[in-house]
PDB file of C-alpha atoms in Angstrom:
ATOM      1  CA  UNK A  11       0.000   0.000   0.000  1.00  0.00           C
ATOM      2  CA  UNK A  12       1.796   3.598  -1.237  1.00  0.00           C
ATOM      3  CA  UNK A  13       1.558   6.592   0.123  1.00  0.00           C
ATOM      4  CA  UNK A  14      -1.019   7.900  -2.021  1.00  0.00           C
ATOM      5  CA  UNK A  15      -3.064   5.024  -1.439  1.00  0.00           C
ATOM      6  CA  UNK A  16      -2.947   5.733   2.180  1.00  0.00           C
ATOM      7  CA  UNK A  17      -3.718   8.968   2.188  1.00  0.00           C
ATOM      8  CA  UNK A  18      -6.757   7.980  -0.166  1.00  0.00           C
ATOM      9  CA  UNK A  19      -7.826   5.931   2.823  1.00  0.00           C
ATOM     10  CA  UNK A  20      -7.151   8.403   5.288  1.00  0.00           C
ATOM     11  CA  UNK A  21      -9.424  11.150   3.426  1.00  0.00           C
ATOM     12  CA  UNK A  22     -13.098   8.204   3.882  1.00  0.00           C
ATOM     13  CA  UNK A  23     -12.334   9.143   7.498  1.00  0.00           C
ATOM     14  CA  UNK A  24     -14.641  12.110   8.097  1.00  0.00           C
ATOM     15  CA  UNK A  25     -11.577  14.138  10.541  1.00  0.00           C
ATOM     16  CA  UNK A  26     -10.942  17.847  10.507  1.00  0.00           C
ATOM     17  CA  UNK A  27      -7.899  18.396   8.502  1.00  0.00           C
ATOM     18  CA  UNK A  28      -4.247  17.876  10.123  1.00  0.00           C
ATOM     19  CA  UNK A  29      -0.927  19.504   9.417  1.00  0.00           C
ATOM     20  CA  UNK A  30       1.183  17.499   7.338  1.00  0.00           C
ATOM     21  CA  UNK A  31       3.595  16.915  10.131  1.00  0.00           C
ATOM     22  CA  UNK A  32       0.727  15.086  12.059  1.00  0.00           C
ATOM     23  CA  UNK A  33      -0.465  13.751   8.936  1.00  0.00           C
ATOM     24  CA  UNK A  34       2.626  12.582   8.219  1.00  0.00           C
ATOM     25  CA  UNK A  35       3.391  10.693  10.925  1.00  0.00           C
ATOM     26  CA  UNK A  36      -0.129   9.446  10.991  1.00  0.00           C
ATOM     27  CA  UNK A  37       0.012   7.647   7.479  1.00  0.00           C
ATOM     28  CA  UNK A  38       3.753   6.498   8.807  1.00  0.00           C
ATOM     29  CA  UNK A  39       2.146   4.507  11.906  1.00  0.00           C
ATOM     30  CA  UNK A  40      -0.821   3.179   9.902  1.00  0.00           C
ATOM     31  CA  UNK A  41       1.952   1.974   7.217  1.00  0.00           C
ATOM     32  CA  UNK A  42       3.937   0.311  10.260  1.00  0.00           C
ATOM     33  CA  UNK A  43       0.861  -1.177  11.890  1.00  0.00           C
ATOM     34  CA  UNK A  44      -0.137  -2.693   8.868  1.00  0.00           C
ATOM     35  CA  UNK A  45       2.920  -4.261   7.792  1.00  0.00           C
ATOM     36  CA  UNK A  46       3.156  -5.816  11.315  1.00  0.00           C
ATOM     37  CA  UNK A  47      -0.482  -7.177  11.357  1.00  0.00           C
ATOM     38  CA  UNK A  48       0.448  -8.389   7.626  1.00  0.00           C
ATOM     39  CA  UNK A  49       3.395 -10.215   9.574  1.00  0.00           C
ATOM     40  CA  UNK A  50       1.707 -11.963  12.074  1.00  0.00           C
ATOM     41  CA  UNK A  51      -1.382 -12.626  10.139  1.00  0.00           C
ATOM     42  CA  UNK A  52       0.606 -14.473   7.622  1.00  0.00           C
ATOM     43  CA  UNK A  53       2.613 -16.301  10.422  1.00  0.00           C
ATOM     44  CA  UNK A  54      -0.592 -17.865  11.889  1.00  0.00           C
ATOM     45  CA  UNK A  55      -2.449 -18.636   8.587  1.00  0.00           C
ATOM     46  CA  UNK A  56       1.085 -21.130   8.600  1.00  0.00           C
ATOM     47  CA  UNK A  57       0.411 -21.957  12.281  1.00  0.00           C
ATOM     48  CA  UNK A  58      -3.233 -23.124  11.124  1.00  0.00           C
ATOM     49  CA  UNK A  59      -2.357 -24.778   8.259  1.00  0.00           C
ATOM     50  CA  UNK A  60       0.323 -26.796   9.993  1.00  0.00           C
ATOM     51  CA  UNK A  61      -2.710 -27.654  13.014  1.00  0.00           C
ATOM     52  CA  UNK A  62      -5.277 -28.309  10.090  1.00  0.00           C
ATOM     53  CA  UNK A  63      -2.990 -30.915   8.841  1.00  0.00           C
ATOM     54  CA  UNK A  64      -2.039 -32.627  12.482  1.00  0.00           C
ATOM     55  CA  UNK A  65      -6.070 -32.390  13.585  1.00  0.00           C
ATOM     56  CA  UNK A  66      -7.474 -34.327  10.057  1.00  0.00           C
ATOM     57  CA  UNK A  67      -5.029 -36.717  11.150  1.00  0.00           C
ATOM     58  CA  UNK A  68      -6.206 -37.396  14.549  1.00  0.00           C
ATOM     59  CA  UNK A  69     -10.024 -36.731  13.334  1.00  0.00           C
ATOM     60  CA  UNK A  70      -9.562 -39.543  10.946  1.00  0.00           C
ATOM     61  CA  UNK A  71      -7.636 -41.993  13.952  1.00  0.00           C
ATOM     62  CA  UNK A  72     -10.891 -41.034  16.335  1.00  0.00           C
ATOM     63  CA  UNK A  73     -12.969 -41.800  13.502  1.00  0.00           C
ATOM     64  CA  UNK A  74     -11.684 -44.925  12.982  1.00  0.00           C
ATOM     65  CA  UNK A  75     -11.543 -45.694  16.668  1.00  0.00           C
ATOM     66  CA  UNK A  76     -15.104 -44.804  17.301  1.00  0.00           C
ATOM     67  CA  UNK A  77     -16.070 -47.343  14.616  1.00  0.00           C
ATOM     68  CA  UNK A  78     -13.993 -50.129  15.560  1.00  0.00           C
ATOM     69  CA  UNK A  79     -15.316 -49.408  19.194  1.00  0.00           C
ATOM     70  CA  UNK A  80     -18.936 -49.935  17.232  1.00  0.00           C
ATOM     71  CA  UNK A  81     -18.281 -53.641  15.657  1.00  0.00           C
ATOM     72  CA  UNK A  82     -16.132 -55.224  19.079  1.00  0.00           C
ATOM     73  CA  UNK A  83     -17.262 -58.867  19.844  1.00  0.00           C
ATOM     74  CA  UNK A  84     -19.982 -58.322  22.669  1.00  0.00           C
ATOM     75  CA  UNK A  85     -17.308 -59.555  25.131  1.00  0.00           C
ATOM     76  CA  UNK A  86     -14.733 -56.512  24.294  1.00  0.00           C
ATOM     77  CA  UNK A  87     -17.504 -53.945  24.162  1.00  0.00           C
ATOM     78  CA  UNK A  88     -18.219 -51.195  26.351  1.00  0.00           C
ATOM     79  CA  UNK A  89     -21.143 -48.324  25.813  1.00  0.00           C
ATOM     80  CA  UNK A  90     -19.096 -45.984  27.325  1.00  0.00           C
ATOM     81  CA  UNK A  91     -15.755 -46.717  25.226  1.00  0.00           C
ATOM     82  CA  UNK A  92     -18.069 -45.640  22.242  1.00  0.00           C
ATOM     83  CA  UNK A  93     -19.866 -42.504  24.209  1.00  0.00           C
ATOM     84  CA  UNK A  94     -16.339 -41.213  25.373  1.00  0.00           C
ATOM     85  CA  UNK A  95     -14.785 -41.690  22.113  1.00  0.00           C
ATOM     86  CA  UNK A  96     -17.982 -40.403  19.949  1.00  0.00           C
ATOM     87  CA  UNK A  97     -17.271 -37.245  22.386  1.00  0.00           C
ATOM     88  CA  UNK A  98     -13.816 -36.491  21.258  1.00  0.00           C
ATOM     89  CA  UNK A  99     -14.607 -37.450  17.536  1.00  0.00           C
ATOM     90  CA  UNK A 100     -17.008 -34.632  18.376  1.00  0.00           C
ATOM     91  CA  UNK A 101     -14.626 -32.220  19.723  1.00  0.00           C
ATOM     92  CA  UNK A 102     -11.750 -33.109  17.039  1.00  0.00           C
ATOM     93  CA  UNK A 103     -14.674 -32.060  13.880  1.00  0.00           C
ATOM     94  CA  UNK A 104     -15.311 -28.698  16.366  1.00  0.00           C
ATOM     95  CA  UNK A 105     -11.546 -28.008  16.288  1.00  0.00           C
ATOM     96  CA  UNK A 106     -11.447 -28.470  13.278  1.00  0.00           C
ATOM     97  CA  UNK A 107     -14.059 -26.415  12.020  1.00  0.00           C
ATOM     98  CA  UNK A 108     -13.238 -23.172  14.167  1.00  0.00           C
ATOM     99  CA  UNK A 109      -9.228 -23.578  12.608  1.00  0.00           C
ATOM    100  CA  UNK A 110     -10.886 -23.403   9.051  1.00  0.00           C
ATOM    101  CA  UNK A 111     -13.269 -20.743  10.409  1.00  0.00           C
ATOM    102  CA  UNK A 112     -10.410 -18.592  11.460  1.00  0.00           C
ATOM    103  CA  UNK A 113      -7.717 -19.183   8.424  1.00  0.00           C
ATOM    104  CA  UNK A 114     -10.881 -18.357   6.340  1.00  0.00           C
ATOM    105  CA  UNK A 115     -11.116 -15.109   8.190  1.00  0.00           C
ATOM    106  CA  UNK A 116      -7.218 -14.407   7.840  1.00  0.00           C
ATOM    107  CA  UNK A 117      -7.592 -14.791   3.935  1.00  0.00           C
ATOM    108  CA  UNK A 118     -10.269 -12.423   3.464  1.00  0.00           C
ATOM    109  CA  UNK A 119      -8.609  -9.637   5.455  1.00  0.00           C
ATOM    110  CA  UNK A 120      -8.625  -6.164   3.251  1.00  0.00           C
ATOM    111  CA  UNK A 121      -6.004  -3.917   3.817  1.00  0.00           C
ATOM    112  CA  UNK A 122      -7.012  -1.615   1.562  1.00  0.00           C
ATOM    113  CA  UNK A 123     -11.268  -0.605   2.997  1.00  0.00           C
ATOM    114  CA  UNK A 124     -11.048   2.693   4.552  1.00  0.00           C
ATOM    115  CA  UNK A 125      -9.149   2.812   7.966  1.00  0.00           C
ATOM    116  CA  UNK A 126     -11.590   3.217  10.400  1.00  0.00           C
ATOM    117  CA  UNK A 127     -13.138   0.131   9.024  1.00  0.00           C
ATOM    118  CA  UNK A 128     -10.317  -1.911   9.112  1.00  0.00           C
ATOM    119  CA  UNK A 129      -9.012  -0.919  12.787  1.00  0.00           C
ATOM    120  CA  UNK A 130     -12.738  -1.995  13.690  1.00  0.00           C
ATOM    121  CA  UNK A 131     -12.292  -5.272  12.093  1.00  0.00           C
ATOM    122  CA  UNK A 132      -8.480  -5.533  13.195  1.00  0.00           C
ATOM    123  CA  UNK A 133      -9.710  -5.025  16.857  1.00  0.00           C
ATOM    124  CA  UNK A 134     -12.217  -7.772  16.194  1.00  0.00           C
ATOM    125  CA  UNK A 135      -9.569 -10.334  15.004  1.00  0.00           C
ATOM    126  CA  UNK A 136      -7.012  -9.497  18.345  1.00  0.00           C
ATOM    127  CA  UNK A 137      -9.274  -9.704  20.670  1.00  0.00           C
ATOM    128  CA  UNK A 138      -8.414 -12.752  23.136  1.00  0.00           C
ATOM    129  CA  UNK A 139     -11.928 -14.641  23.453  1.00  0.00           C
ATOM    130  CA  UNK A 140     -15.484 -13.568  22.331  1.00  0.00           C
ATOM    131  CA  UNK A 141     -18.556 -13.796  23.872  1.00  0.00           C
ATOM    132  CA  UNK A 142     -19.143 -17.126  21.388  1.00  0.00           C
ATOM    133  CA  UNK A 143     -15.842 -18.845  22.761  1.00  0.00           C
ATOM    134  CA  UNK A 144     -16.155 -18.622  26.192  1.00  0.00           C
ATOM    135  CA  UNK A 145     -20.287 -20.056  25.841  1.00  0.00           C
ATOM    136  CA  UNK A 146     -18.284 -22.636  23.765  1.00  0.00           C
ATOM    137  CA  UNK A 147     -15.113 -23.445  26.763  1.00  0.00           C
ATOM    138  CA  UNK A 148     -18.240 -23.455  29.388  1.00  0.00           C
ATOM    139  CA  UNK A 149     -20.379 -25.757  27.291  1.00  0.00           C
ATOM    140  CA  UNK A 150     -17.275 -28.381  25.743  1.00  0.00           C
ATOM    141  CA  UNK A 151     -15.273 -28.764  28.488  1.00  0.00           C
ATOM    142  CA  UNK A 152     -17.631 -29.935  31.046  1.00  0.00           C
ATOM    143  CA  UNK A 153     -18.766 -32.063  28.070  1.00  0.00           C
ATOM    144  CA  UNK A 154     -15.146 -33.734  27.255  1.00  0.00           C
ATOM    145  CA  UNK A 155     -14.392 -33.791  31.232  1.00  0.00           C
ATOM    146  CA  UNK A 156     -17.876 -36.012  32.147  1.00  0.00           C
ATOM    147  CA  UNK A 157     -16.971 -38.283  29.154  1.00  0.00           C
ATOM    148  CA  UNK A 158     -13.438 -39.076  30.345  1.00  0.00           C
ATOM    149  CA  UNK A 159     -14.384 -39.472  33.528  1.00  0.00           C
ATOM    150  CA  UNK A 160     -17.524 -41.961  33.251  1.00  0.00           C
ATOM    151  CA  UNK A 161     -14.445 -43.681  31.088  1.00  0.00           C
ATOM    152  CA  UNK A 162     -12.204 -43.446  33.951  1.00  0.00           C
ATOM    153  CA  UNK A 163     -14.935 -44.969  36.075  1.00  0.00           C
ATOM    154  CA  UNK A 164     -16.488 -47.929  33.532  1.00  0.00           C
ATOM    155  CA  UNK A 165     -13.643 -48.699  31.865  1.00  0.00           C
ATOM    156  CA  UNK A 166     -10.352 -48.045  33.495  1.00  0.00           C
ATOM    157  CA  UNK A 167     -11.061 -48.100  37.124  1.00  0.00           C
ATOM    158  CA  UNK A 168     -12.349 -51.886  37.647  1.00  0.00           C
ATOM    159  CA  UNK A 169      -9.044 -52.893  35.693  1.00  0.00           C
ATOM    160  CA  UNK A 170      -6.918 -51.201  38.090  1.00  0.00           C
ATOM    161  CA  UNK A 171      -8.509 -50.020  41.118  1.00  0.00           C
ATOM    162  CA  UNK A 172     -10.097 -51.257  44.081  1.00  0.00           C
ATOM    163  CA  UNK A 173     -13.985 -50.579  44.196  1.00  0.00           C
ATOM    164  CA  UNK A 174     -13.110 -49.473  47.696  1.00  0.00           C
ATOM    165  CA  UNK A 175     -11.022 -46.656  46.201  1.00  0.00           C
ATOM    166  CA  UNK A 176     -13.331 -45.297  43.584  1.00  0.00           C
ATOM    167  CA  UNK A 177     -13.582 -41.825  45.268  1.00  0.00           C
ATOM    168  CA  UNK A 178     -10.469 -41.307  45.410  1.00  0.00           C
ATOM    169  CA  UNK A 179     -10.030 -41.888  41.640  1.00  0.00           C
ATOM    170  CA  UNK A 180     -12.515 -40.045  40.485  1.00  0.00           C
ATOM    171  CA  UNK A 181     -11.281 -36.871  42.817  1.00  0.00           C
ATOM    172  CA  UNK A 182      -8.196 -37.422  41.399  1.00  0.00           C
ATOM    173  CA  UNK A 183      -9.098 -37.215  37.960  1.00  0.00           C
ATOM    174  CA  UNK A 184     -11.302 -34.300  38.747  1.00  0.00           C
ATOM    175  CA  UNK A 185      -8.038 -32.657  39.833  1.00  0.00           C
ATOM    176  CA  UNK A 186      -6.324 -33.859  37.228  1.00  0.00           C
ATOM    177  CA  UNK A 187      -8.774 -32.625  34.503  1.00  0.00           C
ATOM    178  CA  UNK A 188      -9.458 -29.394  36.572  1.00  0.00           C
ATOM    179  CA  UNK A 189      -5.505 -28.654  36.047  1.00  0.00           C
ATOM    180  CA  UNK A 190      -5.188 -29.276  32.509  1.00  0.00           C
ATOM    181  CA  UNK A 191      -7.731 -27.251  31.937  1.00  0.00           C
ATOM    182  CA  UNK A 192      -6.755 -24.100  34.237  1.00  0.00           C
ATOM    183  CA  UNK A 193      -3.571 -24.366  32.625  1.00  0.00           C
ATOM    184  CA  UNK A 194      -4.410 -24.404  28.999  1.00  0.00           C
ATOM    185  CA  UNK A 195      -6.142 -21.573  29.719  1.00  0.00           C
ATOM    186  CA  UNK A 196      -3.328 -19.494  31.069  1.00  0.00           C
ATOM    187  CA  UNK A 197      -0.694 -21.085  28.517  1.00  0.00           C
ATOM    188  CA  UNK A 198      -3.312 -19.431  25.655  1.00  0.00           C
ATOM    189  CA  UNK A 199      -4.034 -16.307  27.375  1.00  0.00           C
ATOM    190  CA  UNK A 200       0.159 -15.875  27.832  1.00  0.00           C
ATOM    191  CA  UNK A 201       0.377 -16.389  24.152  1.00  0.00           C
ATOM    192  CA  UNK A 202      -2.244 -13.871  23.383  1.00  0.00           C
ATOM    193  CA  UNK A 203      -0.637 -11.490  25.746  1.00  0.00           C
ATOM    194  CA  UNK A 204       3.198 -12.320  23.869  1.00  0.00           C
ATOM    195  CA  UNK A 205       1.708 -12.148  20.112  1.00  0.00           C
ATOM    196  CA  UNK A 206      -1.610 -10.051  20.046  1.00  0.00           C
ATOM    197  CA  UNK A 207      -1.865  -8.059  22.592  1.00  0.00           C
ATOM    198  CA  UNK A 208       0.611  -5.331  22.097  1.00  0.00           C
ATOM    199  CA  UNK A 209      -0.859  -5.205  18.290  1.00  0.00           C
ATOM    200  CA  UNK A 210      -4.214  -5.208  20.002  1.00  0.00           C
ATOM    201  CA  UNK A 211      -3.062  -2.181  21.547  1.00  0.00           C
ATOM    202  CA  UNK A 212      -2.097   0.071  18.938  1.00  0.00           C
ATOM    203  CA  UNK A 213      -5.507  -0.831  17.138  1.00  0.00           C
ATOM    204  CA  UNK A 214      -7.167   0.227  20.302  1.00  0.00           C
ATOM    205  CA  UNK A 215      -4.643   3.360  20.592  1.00  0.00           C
ATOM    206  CA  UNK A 216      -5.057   4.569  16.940  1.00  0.00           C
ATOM    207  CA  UNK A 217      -9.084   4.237  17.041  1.00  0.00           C
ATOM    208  CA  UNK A 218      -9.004   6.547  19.828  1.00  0.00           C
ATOM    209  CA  UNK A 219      -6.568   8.455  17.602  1.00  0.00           C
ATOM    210  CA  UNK A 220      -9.155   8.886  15.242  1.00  0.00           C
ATOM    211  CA  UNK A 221     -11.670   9.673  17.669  1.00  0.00           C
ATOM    212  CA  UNK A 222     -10.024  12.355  19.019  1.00  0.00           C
ATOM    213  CA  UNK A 223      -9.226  14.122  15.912  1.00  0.00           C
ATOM    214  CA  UNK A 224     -12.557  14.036  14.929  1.00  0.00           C
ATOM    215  CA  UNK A 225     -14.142  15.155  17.708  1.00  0.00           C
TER     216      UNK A 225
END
């Protein structure tokens, strides 16, 4: 995007008129923001290819699974081998959808619509959850974490455990489960704050920018 380009954007901004030191320096961090987002946007549409790839992989092993689990001799079958492993077929096609969701997004941004547009949009895309993923965190994870554990307790626990010691299993695994989740969540919100958030930032900071000048 040239200069002239930019300052063709600049102008479908309805602002009172700058001096061209301000405006200056105003198309220079608009250039520099862009090129960064360009930067990291291209770096994750690799990222989610690359996870596209590894999750059709392990969609089509859970698949297969999930229909073997189906067709076991009557003596080797277990309702809740097929339940739990339905459930993360399940979540697998879900991951899998939302990563083609997002690197659908990620091609279709346009740097060139008029800038207040695109910072609106920008801000949308930086964000670190929505509204939609945490109903979807609240709602799956309980989901995945009563599947494993009615697994843990039909399946695994009368192979290796005591009856006598059921409680202390399943609290256990409730730990467990409690602690992978808790920490996936910080691990993702530490990678948001190390990659997005400072770009998040100077979205935010040049919206209010723009709402200040035209005021």
């Amino acid at each position: 995007m040239d200069i002239d380009q930019m300052k063709n954007e600049m102008k479908k901004v309805k602002a009172p008129k700058m001096n061209s030191s301000n405006n200056g320096d105003s198309h220079g961090e608009f250039e520099s923001l862009i090129a960064r987002l360009k930067a990291a946007e291209a770096k994750e549409q690799k990222s989610l290819r690359q996870g596209q790839i590894l999750f059709r992989y392990a969609m089509v092993f859970m698949g297969f699974l999930f229909i073997l689990a189906l067709f076991l001799p009557p003596n080797n079958w277990h309702p809740t081998k097929s339940i739990h492993l339905g459930v993360l077929l399940a979540a697998y096609l879900n991951f899998n959808f939302a990563l083609r969701k997002r690197l659908a997004r990620l091609t279709r941004v346009d740097y060139t619509q008029p800038l207040k547009a695109f910072l609106e949009d920008a801000c949308s895309r930086y964000v670190f959850m929505t509204a939609r993923d945490y109903a979807a965190m609240f709602i799956g994870l309980p989901i995945l974490g009563v599947s494993g554990g009615i697994y843990v307790h039909d399946v695994l626990r009368p192979r290796y455990v005591d009856t006598n010691q059921t409680p202390l299993v399943m609290a256990l695994y409730c730990l467990f489960y409690l602690c992978v989740c808790v920490l996936g969540f910080y691990f993702t919100r530490e990678n948001w704050k190390r990659d997005k958030a400072p770009l998040l930032h100077e979205i935010l900071k040049m919206r209010q920018s723009l709402a200040d000048e035209s005021v």
